[in-house]
Amino acid sequence: MGLASSQARLLTLTSRQHSVEGEAQRIMANKMRLANDSDRVYQKYLNALDETLIKTRQTNASGQNVWIDASVNNLLRYNASEDTSGTVFYVQNMKDGSLYLPAELGQAYDESADEYEFASKFGVNYTRVDHNEDILKTYNKMVNLGYNTLLGPTPEDADVILAEFANKVNDDQAKKTIAAMMLTQLPSANTNGVYELSRFLDTNARSFITALDNVIQSRLYEDAYTPQERALINAAMSLAMGAVSPDYPQGTTVETPYTYYVTGSDGYPYPKDGKMVTKTTYALKDLKVTVNTSAGAKDYSVKSGSQFDNFDLINMMLNGGTRYVSATKTVSVTYAQDDKTHSPSSTTSLYEESKDIYTTVQTYGSTAKSILNNYNSSMTTYGEALRKIFQDASTIDSLSQKYLDSKGLTTDDINNYKKYLNAKDDYDSYFPDIEMVPDNKVASQYYREIYNAIKSAGGWTEASDTSAKSASWVTNMVKSNQVILTTWDAQNSMLSKTADSLHYNLREISNQNKIEVASQEYEEELATINDKDSKLDTRLEKLETEREAIEYQIKAMKDVAEQNVSTTFKVFT
């Protein structure tokens, strides 16, 4: 009985020992699995640390830059905060070129005929402005005022008048040029009120006569000057050329023919075939001229036997004054019948005269004074009158004005008709220059750009509400080469590809949200694993203690059994 009982106890301990060792092996396997779980959790955390998101830069109302997730909405600045701004980016499908858009934008595009209608769907109001509308208004105003018929009922009539008027304008310019040249030769009054050419420059007098003659010989002379002006200019020329000379200048021979008569037997004269000719030669003896000045009389004297030069004559003509002349006359008679002088020459004193040039000297049947008074009664000298005449001629458009008067027109009529022609030229080449003026320029530009970007891309693809808000979706689509990020090139009206890593307003940075989530999950999972591992260690320690106790008991029992066997064998020996 004792041996059997011990044997049974040994078998029980051995069986329990095997059970403890088996459970310990299962615990070690669980600890191995926990170690693997720990590695998996740690790797998941490391993967989160490596994961990145594309961010887009925005500027807030205070001017600070912030980086936000590059979702479709944020890249489009669609439904973004109103107090932020930034570059607009488009998510473009690599396969067909279409743009990923929220449904609202895409549907508005499909329903719009143009960019303005598209923007108006989002609250932008437009006023249609034609910047060339003034062309139409100006032309219609001219027609309503009758400017188109000012010069005649037809354009052909107006063309004739414009051409003739242009010729008269050219004539006025030519007249002005000649008059201006005359003014350069005409002396101005000095401080004493005398119009005097330089005494030391003989060419001055000749230039003055030449300039005055150019005026008279001009083809415009008759039309450019009034009869009173022409009478004074002609008289001035005549006076300048010889008004102060005696009736017959020195050396002049005058032949006066007379019919020769003979006395018949009956006492009556009968004409013969021959003629008697009287030759009279005048010689200047003495001449002196006094010119009136504001400072008193001024004498110009010429020696006996000579004549005044142009300088003196012109000064006399310009300023007026008194001349004193004495001369001699030689008379000889010749009968033409035998061409002999039948009486000797005789020399007698002609005259001593004193004449006021303006009141006594006649030119063209009138005295110089009366011609001057007929032009302007307030003037006292030809110099003053000539300067006034040529000053007016050099500044006044008399020829063109005379032409207009003859047609019953005014300068305003010409100018207004020309305004009509200019307006008609603009009207004939008119084309509308339409601008749609928005009430919100920023919003208008934003929505018009989106419309044109969709049109340039060839269409759109809907981004679901979840995808449109997800930065991870955009980042993953970019990394998998399914989309690219583009911007709108307004200058070339096209979408332009941009590299997110290089663009100033894009950046690829760590996904902080995922890192924070992964870190929290890592801590929680690791704590669970450690707790399980700790419990397994505790259980393993207990099993080890139990195993050691079982081994001790088994060893003790084996020792007792060996002693019993040994004692038994000694009895039999």
Short mmCIF file of C-alpha atoms in Angstrom, two decimals, residues 197 199 205 208-209 236-246 287 289 291 300 302 307-320 323 357:
data_model
loop_
_atom_site.label_atom_id
_atom_site.label_comp_id
_atom_site.label_asym_id
_atom_site.label_seq_id
_atom_site.Cartn_x
_atom_site.Cartn_y
_atom_site.Cartn_z
CA LEU A 197 14.86 155.05 -92.67
CA ARG A 199 20.36 157.59 -93.66
CA ALA A 205 15.21 152.82 -99.23
CA PHE A 208 11.32 149.59 -98.95
CA ILE A 209 10.37 150.50 -102.53
CA ALA A 236 2.55 156.27 -101.20
CA MET A 237 4.36 154.55 -104.04
CA SER A 238 3.91 157.57 -106.29
CA LEU A 239 5.01 160.03 -103.63
CA ALA A 240 8.02 157.90 -102.65
CA MET A 241 9.16 157.74 -106.25
CA GLY A 242 8.95 161.44 -107.09
CA ALA A 243 6.59 163.59 -105.14
CA VAL A 244 9.22 166.12 -104.16
CA SER A 245 10.78 166.51 -107.62
CA PRO A 246 10.01 169.59 -109.74
CA LEU A 287 15.22 172.32 -103.71
CA VAL A 289 12.21 169.88 -97.98
CA VAL A 291 9.55 167.33 -92.71
CA TYR A 300 16.61 168.05 -95.84
CA VAL A 302 19.91 169.34 -101.77
CA GLN A 307 17.83 165.85 -107.01
CA PHE A 308 16.60 164.12 -103.88
CA ASP A 309 17.43 160.45 -103.51
CA ASN A 310 14.92 157.78 -102.50
CA PHE A 311 15.78 158.16 -98.86
CA ASP A 312 14.62 161.77 -98.78
CA LEU A 313 11.58 161.07 -100.92
CA ILE A 314 10.46 158.24 -98.67
CA ASN A 315 10.91 160.27 -95.50
CA MET A 316 8.88 163.05 -97.12
CA MET A 317 6.15 160.62 -98.10
CA LEU A 318 6.03 158.92 -94.70
CA ASN A 319 5.97 162.04 -92.56
CA GLY A 320 4.55 164.83 -94.75
CA ARG A 323 8.88 171.46 -100.24
CA ILE A 357 3.07 167.80 -99.92
#
